[in-house]
Short mmCIF file of C-alpha atoms and ligand atoms in Angstrom, two decimals:
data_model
loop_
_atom_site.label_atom_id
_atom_site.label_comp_id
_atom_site.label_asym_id
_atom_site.label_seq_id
_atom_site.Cartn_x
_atom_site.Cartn_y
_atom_site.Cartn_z
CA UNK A 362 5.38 30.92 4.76
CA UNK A 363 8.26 32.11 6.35
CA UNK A 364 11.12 29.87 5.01
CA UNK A 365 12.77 28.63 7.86
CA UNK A 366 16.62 27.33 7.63
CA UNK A 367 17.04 23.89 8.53
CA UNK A 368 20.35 22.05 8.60
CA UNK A 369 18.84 18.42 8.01
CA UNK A 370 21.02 16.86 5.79
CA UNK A 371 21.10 13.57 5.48
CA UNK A 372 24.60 12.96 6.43
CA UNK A 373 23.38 14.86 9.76
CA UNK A 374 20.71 12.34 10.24
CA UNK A 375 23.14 9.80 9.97
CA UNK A 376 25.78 11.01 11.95
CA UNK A 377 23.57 12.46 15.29
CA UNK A 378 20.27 10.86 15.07
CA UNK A 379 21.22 6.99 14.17
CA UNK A 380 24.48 6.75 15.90
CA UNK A 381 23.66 4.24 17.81
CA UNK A 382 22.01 2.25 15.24
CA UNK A 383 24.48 3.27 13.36
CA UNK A 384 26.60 1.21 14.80
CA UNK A 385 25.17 -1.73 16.00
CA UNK A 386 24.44 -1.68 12.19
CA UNK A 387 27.31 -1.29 10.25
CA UNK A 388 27.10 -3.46 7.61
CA UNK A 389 23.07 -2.72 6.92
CA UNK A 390 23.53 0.90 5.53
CA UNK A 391 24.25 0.50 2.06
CA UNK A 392 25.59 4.07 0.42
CA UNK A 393 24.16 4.22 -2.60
CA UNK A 394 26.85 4.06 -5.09
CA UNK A 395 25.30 6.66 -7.84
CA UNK A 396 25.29 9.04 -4.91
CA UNK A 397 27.72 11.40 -4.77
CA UNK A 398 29.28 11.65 -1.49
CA UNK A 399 30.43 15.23 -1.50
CA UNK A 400 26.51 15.36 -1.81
CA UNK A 401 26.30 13.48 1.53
CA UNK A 402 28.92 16.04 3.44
CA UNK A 403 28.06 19.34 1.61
CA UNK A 404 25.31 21.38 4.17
CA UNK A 405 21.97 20.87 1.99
CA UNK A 406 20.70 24.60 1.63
CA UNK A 407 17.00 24.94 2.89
CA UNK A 408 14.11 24.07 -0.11
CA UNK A 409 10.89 24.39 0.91
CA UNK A 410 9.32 20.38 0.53
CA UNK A 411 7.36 21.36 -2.57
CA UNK A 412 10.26 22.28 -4.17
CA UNK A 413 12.20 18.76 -5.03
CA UNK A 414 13.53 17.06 -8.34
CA UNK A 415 14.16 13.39 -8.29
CA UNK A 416 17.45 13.79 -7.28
CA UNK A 417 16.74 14.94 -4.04
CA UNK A 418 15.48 11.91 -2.77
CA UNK A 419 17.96 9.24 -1.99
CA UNK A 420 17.68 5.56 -2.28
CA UNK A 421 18.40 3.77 0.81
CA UNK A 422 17.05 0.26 -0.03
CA UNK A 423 14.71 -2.04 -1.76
CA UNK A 424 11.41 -2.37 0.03
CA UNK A 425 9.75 -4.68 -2.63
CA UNK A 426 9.66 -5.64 -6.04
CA UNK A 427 6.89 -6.16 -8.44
CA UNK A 428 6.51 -7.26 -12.23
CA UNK A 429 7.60 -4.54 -13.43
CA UNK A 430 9.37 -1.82 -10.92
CA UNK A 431 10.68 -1.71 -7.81
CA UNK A 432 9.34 -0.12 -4.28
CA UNK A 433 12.48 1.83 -2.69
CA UNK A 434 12.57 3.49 0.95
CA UNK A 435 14.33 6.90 -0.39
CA UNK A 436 15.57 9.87 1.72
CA UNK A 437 15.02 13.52 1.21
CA UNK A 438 18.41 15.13 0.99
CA UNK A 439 16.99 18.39 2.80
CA UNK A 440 15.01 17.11 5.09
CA UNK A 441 16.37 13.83 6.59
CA UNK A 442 12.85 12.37 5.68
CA UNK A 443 12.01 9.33 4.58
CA UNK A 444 9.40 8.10 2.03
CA UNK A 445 8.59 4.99 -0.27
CA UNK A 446 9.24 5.51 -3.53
CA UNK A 447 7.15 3.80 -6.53
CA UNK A 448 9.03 3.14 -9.69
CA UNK A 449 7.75 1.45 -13.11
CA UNK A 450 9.77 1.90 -16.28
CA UNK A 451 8.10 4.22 -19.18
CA UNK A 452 6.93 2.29 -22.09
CA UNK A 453 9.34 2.29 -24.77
CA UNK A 454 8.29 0.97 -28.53
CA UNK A 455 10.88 -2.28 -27.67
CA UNK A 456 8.46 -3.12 -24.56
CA UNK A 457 5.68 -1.70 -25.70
CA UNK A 458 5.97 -4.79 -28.93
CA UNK A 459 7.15 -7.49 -26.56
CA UNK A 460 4.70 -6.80 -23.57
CA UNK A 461 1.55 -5.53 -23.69
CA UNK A 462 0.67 -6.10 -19.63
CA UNK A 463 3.16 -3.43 -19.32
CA UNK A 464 1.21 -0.81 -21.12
CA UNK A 465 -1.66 -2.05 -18.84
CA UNK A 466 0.80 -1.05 -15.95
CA UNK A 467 1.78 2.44 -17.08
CA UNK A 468 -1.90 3.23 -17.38
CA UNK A 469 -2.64 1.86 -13.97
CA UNK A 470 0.52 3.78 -12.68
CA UNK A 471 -1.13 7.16 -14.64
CA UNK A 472 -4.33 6.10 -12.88
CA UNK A 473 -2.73 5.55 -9.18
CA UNK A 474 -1.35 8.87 -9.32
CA UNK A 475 -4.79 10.41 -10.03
CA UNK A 476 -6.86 8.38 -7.33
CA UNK A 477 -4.55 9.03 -4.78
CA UNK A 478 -4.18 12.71 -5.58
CA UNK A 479 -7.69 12.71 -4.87
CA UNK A 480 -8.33 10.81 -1.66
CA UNK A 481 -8.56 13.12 1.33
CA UNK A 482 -6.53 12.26 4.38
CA UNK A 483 -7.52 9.03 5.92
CA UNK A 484 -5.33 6.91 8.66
CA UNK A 485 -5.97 3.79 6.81
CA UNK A 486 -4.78 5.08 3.62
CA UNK A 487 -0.79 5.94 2.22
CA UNK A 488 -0.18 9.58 0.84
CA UNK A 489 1.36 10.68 -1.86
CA UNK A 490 3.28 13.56 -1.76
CA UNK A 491 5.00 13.94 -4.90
CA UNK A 492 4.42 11.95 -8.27
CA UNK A 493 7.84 12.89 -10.63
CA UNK A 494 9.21 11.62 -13.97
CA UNK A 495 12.21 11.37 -15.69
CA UNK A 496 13.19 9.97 -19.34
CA UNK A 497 13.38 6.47 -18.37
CA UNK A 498 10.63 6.10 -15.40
CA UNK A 499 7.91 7.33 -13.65
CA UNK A 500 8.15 7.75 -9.85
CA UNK A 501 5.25 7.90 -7.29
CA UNK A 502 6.79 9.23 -3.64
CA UNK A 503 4.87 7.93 -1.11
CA UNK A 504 4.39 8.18 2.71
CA UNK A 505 6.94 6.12 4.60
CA UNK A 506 5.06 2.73 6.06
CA UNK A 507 7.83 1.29 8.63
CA UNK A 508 5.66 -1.83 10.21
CA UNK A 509 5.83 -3.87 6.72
CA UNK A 510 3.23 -5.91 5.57
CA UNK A 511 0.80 -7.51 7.39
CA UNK A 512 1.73 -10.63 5.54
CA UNK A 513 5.08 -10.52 7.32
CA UNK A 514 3.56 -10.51 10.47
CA UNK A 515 1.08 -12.97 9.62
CA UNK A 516 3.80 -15.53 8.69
CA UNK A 517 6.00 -14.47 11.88
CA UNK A 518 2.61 -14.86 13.83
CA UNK A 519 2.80 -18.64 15.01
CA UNK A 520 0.88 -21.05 17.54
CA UNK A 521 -1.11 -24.42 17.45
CA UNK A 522 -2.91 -23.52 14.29
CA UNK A 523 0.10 -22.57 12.16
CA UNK A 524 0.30 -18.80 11.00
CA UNK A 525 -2.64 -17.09 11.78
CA UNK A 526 -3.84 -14.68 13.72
CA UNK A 527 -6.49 -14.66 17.00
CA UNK A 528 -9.84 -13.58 16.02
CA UNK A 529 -9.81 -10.77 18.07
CA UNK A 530 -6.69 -9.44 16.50
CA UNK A 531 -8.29 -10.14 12.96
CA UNK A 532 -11.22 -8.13 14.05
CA UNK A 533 -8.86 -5.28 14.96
CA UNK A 534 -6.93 -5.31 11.52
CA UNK A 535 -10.35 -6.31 9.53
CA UNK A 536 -12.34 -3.28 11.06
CA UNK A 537 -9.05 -1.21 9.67
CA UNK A 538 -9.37 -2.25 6.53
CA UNK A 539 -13.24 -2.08 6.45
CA UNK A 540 -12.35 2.15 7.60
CA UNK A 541 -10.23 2.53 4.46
CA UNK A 542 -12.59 1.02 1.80
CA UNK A 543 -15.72 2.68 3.18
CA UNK A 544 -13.81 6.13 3.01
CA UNK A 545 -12.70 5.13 -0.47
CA UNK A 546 -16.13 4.17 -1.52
CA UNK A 547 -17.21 7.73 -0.29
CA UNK A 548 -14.99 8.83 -2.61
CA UNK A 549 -16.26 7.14 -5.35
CA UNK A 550 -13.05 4.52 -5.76
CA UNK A 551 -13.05 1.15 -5.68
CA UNK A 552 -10.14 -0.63 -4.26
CA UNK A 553 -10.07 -3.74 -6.09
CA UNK A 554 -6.86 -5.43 -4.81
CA UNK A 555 -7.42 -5.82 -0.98
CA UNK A 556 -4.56 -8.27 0.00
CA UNK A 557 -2.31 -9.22 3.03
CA UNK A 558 0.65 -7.94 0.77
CA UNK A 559 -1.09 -4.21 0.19
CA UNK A 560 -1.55 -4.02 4.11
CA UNK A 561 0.69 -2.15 5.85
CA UNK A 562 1.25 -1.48 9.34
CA UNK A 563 2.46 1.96 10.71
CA UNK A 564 5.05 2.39 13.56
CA UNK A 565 2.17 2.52 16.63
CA UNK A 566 0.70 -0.94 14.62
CA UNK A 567 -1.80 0.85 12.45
CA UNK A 568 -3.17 -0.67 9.22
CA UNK A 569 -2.50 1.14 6.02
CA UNK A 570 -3.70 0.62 2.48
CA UNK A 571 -1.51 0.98 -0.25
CA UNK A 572 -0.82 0.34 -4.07
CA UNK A 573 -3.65 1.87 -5.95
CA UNK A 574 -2.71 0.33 -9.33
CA UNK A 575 -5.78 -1.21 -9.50
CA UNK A 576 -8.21 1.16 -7.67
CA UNK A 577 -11.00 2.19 -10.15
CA UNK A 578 -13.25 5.77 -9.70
CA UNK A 579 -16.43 4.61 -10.47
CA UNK A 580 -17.34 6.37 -14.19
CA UNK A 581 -14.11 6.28 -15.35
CA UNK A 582 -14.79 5.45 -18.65
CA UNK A 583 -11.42 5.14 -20.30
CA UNK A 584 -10.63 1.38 -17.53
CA UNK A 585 -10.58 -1.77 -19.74
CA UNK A 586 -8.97 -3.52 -16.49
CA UNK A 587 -12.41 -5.50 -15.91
CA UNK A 588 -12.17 -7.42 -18.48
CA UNK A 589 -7.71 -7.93 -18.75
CA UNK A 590 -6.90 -9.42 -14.83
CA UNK A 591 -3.52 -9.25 -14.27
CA UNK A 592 -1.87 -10.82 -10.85
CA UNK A 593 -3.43 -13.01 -8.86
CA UNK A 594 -7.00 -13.67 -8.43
CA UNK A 595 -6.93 -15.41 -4.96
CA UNK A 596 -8.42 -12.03 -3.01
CA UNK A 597 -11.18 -11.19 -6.63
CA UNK A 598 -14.26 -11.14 -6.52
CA UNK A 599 -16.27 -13.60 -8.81
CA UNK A 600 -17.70 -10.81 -10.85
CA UNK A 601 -14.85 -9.54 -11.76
CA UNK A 602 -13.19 -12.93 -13.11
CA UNK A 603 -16.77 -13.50 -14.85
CA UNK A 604 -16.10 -10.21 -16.69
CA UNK A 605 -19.52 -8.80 -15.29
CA UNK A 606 -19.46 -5.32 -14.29
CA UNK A 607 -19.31 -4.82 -10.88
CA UNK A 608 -19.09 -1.74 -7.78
CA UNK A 609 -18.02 -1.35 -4.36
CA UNK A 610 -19.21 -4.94 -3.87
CA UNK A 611 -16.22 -6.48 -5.01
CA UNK A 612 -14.17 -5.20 -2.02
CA UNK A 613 -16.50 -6.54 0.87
CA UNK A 614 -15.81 -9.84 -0.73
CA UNK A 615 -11.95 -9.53 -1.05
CA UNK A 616 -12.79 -8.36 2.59
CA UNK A 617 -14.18 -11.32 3.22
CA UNK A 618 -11.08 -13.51 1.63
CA UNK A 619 -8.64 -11.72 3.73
CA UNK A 620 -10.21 -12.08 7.33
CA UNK A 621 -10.57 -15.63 5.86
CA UNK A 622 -6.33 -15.62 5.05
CA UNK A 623 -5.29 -14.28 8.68
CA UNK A 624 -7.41 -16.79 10.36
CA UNK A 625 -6.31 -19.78 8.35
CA UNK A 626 -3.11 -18.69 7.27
CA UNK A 627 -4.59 -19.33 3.19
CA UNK A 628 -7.59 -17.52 1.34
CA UNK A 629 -10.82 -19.72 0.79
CA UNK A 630 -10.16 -20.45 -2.49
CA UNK A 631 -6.68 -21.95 -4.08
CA UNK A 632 -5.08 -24.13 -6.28
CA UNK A 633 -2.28 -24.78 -8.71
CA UNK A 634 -2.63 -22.10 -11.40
CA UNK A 635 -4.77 -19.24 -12.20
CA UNK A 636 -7.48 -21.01 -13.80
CA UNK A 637 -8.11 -23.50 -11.20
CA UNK A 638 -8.09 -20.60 -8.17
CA UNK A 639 -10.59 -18.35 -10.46
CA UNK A 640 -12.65 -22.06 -11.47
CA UNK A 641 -13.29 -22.26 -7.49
CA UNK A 642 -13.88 -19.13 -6.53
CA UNK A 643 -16.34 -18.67 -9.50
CA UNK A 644 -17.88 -22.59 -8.35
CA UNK A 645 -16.69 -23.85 -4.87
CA UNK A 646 -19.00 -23.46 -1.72
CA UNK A 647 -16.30 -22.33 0.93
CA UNK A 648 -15.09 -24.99 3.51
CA UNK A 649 -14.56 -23.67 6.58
CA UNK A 650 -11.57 -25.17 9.09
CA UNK A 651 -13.59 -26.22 12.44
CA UNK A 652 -12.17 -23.91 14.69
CA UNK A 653 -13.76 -20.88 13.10
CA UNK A 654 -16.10 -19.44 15.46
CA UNK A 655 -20.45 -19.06 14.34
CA UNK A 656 -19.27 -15.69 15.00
CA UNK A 657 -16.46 -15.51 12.40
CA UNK A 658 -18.83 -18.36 10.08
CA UNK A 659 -21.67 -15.72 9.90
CA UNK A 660 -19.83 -12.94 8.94
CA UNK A 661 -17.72 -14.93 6.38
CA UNK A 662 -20.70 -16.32 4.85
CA UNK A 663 -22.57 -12.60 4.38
CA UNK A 664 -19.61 -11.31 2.80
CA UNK A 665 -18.13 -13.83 0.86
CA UNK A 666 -21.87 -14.96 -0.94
CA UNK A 667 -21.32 -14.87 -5.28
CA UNK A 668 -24.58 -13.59 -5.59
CA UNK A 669 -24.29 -9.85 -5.65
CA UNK A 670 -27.88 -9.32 -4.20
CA UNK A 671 -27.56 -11.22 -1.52
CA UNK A 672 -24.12 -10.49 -0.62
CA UNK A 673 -23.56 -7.79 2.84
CA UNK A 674 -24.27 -4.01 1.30
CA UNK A 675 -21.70 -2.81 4.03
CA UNK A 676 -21.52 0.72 2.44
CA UNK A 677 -25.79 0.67 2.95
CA UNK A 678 -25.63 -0.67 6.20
CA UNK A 679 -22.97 0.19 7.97
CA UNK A 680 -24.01 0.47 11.59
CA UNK A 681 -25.43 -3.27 10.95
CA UNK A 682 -21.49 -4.38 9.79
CA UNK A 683 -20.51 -2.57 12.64
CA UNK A 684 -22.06 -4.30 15.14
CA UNK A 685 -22.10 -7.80 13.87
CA UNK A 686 -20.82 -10.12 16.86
CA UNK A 687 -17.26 -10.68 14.98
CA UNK A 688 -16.17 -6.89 15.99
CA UNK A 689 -17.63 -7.00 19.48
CA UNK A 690 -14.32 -5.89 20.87
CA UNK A 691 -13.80 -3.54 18.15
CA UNK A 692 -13.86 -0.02 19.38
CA UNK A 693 -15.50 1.78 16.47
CA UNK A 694 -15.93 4.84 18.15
CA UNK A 695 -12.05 5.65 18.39
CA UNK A 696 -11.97 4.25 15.25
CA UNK A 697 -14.74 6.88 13.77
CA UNK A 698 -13.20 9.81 15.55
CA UNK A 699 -9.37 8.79 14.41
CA UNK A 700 -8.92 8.90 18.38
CA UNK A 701 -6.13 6.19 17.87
CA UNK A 702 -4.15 6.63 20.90
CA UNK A 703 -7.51 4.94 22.32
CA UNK A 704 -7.04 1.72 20.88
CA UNK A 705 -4.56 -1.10 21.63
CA UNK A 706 -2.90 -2.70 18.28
CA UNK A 707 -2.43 -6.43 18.26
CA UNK A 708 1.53 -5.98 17.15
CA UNK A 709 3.34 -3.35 17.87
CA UNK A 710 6.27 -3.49 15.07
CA UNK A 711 9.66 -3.69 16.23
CA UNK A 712 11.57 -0.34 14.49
CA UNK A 713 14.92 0.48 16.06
CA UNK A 714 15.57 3.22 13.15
CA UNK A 715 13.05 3.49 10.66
CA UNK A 716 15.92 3.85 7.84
CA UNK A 717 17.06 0.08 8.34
CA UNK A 718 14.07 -1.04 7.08
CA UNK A 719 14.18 -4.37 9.53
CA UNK A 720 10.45 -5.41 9.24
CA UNK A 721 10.62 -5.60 5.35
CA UNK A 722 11.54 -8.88 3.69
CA UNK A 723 15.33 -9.31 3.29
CA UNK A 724 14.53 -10.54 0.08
CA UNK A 725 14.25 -7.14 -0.76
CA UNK A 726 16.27 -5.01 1.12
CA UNK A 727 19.50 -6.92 0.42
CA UNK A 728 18.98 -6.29 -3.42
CA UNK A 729 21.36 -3.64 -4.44
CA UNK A 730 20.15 0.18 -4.95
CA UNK A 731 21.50 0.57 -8.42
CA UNK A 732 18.87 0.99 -10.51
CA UNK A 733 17.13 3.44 -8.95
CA UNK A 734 16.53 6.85 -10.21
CA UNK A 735 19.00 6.48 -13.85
CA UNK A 736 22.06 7.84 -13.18
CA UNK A 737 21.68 10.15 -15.81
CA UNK A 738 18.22 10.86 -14.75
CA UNK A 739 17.23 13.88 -17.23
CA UNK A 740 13.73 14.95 -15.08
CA UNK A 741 10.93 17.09 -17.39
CA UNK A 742 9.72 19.75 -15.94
CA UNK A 743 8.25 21.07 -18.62
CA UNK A 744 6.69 20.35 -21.32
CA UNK A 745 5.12 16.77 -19.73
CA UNK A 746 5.06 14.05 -21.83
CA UNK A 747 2.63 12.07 -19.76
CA UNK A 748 0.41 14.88 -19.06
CA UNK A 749 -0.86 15.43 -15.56
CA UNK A 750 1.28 12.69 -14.11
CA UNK A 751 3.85 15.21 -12.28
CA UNK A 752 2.37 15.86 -9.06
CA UNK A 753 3.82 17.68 -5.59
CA UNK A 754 1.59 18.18 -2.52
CA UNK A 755 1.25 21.69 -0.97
CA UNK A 756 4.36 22.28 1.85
CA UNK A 757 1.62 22.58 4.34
CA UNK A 758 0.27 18.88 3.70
CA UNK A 759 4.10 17.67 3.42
CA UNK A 760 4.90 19.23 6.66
CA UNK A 761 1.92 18.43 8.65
CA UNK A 762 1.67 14.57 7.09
CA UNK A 763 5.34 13.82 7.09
N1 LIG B 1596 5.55 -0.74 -0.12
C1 LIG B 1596 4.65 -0.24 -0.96
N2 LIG B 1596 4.25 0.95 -0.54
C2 LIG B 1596 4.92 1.20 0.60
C3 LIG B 1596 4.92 2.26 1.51
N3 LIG B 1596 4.16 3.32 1.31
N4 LIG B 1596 5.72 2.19 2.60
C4 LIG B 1596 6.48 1.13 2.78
N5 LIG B 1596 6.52 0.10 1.95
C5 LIG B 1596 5.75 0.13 0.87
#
C-alpha cells in the first residue's frame, strides 16, 4: 500500500478538531504527566497502523478498573485515534506466592487475546487491533466504545418503576446481545460473562460485547476456569456454579438474567455474599415483579429453566427465538443484514468529543493516568516471553475498522 503522509498528531487533534470542546473543557483534559510534551508538539512522521510500540499510544484517562488492571481510553500518537486499552500486570514470583486468582487472570488475559484474534468482524462484538507487552504488563488495544456501559444508562434510565428500562427497549438491546453470542457460538466460543457492565453501547446507540476474559472455545483443553469462579455469580449459569460441564447453554441463561436486570433494575437471583446468590440461583424458583408482561414471563421462564434439557436451545432454533412475542418489534432483518442505519436505538449516547470520555463513570475517569504504560516501559519484540500473546491486526483491518 502506498504509504500515504498524514499529519495527525495528536497535538493537531487537539488543537483543530476539539477546540471547541476544548474549551468548554478545560479542566477535563488531563496531559499525561509521563508524556513528553515535545512529543505532543513535534510533527509525528507517518507509520503505517501496524507498525506501533506501546509508546505510541497515549493515555488519556481511566475508563474502568478491575481486580487486577486498569481499562484506559489511549490515543495513537500518529493517527489522532482513539482506542481502549486493556492492562493486567505480568505475574511476578512475589504475586504469583501471595495470589493465585491472579495467575488465573494472566491466563484468561493469554486466552482473551486468542479468542478475540479469532472472532471475525461482528457489530455486536469489540476488536482488537493490537495485543503488546512490555516487562511489567501485558496490554490488549481495543476498539474505542464511546456510549459506556449499558449499566450507566440503565441507572440514568428512571420512571415509576425505578431504573429500568421499557420492554420494548430491552427487546432492542436483548436481541443485540442474542446477535453477538449466536455469532460467537458459530465460532465455537462461549461467552460466559454476559453482564450489564460488559455491554457497551457505540456512538449511534449500538450494543457491543466486550471483555473476553472469560470466553471459553469449546475443546480447549488446557481451561480449569469451570471449576475456580472468580467475580460474581449473579449473571452464571447453575451448571457452572455446580461444577458440571456445560456449552453454549450457559449464555442463553445469563441472557435470560440480564433482560431480567434491565427490566427490574436487579438480576433474579441476589443476596448478601457469594454463597447465598449461587445457593438461589442453584435452588430458588424465580419471582417475578407483577408488571412483567406473559410476554416477557414466557420468554424468561424458557431461558432461565436449571434443567439443561428443557432449557430454550436458541442456537437450534433460532427462527423460533426470533419470533417469540417478546421481540415483536424487533427488526431482525436489519439486524441479520447489519443494515443498522434501519433501526432506531432506544438511547442515543450523548458524546460531545469522544476523547472526554463523558458517558464513563467519573469514578474512573478522574483517577490519575500514572500508571499506565511504566515509564520505563522496556517493550519485547523479540524473543516473546509469553509466546503468541503479541498481536497487531493487518493495516487494512485497522484502517477500515477504526
Ligand atoms: N471498557 C472495556 N472495554 C472497553 C472498550 N472497548 N471501550 C470502552 N470502554 C471499555
Amino acid at each position: 500500500m502506498a504509504a500515504r503522509r498524514r499529519k495527525s498528531s495528536v497535538y493537531r487533534r487537539l488543537s483543530i478538531k476539539s477546540i471547541s470542546s476544548l474549551h468548554s473543557h478545560t479542566l477535563e483534559l488531563v496531559i499525561p504527566s509521563d508524556f513528553g510534551r515535545e512529543d505532543l508538539e513535534e510533527e509525528a512522521a507517518y507509520k503505517e497502523p501496524n507498525n506501533r510500540v506501546l509508546k505510541d499510544f497515549i493515555p488519556i484517562k481511566v475508563l474502568g478498573q478491575g481486580a487486577y488492571g486498569k481499562v484506559y481510553l489511549v490515543q495513537d500518537k500518529y493517527t489522532g485515534k482513539l482506542f481502549a486499552q486493556k492492562q493486567l500486570q505480568k505475574p511476578t514470583i512475589e504475586i504469583h506466592q501471595k495470589d493465585e486468582n491472579h495467575t488465573k487472570y494472566v491466563k484468561r488475559t493469554i486466552l482473551e487475546r486468542q479468542i478475540l484474534t479469532n472472532i471475525t468482524h461482528h457489530p455486536n462484538i469489540v476488536k482488537i487491533f493490537y495485543a503488546l507487552q512490555d516487562d511489567d504488563k501485558f496490554y490488549l488495544i481495543l476498539e474505542y466504545i464511546p456510549g459506556g456501559e449499558l449499566f450507566h444508562h440503565l441507572t440514568a434510565a428512571s420512571n415509576t418503576l425505578g431504573n429500568v428500562f421499557k420492554e420494548d427497549d430491552v427487546a432492542f438491546y436483548s436481541a443485540q446481545m442474542a446477535m453477538g453470542l449466536r455469532h460467537l457460538h458459530k465460532l465455537g466460543i462461549v461467552y460466559r460473562d454476559l453482564k450489564p457492565e460488559n455491554c457497551l453501547l457505540n456512538s449511534a446507540g449500538h450494543l457491543v460485547l466486550t471483555d473476553f476474559g472469560l470466553s471459553k472455545s469449546i475443546g480447549n483443553s488446557h481451561d480449569d476456569s469451570c471449576t475456580s469462579i472468580i467475580g460474581t455469580p449473579e449473571y452464571m449459569a447453575p451448571e457452572i456454579l455446580k461444577g458440571e460441564e456445560y456449552d453454549y447453554l450457559v449464555d442463553w441463561w445469563s441472557l435470560g438474567c440480564v433482560i431480567f436486570d434491565m427490566m427490574s433494575g436487579k438480576p433474579p437471583f441476589t443476596g448478601n455474599s457469594h454463597k447465598a446468590i449461587q445457593d438461589k440461583i442453584i435452588k430458588n424458583k424465580i419471582n417475578f415483579p407483577f408488571y412483567f408482561s406473559l410476554d416477557a414471563k414466557d420468554l424468561l421462564n424458557k431461558l432461565l429453566n436449571k434443567n439443561i434439557n428443557k432449557r430454550f436451545q436458541v442456537d437450534s432454533n433460532w427462527e423460533r427465538f426470533k419470533t417469540h412475542r417478546f421481540f415483536r418489534k424487533v427488526n431482525w432483518n436489519a439486524l441479520e443484514s447489519q443494515n443498522y442505519s434501519l433501526l432506531t436505538p432506544p438511547i442515543v449516547p450523548v458524546i460531545t468529543d469522544p476523547i472526554l470520555a463523558e458517558n464513563f463513570s467519573e469514578e474512573f475517569t478522574s483517577l490519575p493516568i500514572d500508571g499506565g504504560v511504566s515509564i520505563n516501559s522496556n517493550q519485547n519484540t523479540s524473543p516473546d516471553p509469553f509466546k503468541g500473546f503479541s498481536y497487531t491486526a493487518s493495516n487494512s483491518y485497522i484502517e477500515k475498522f477504526c
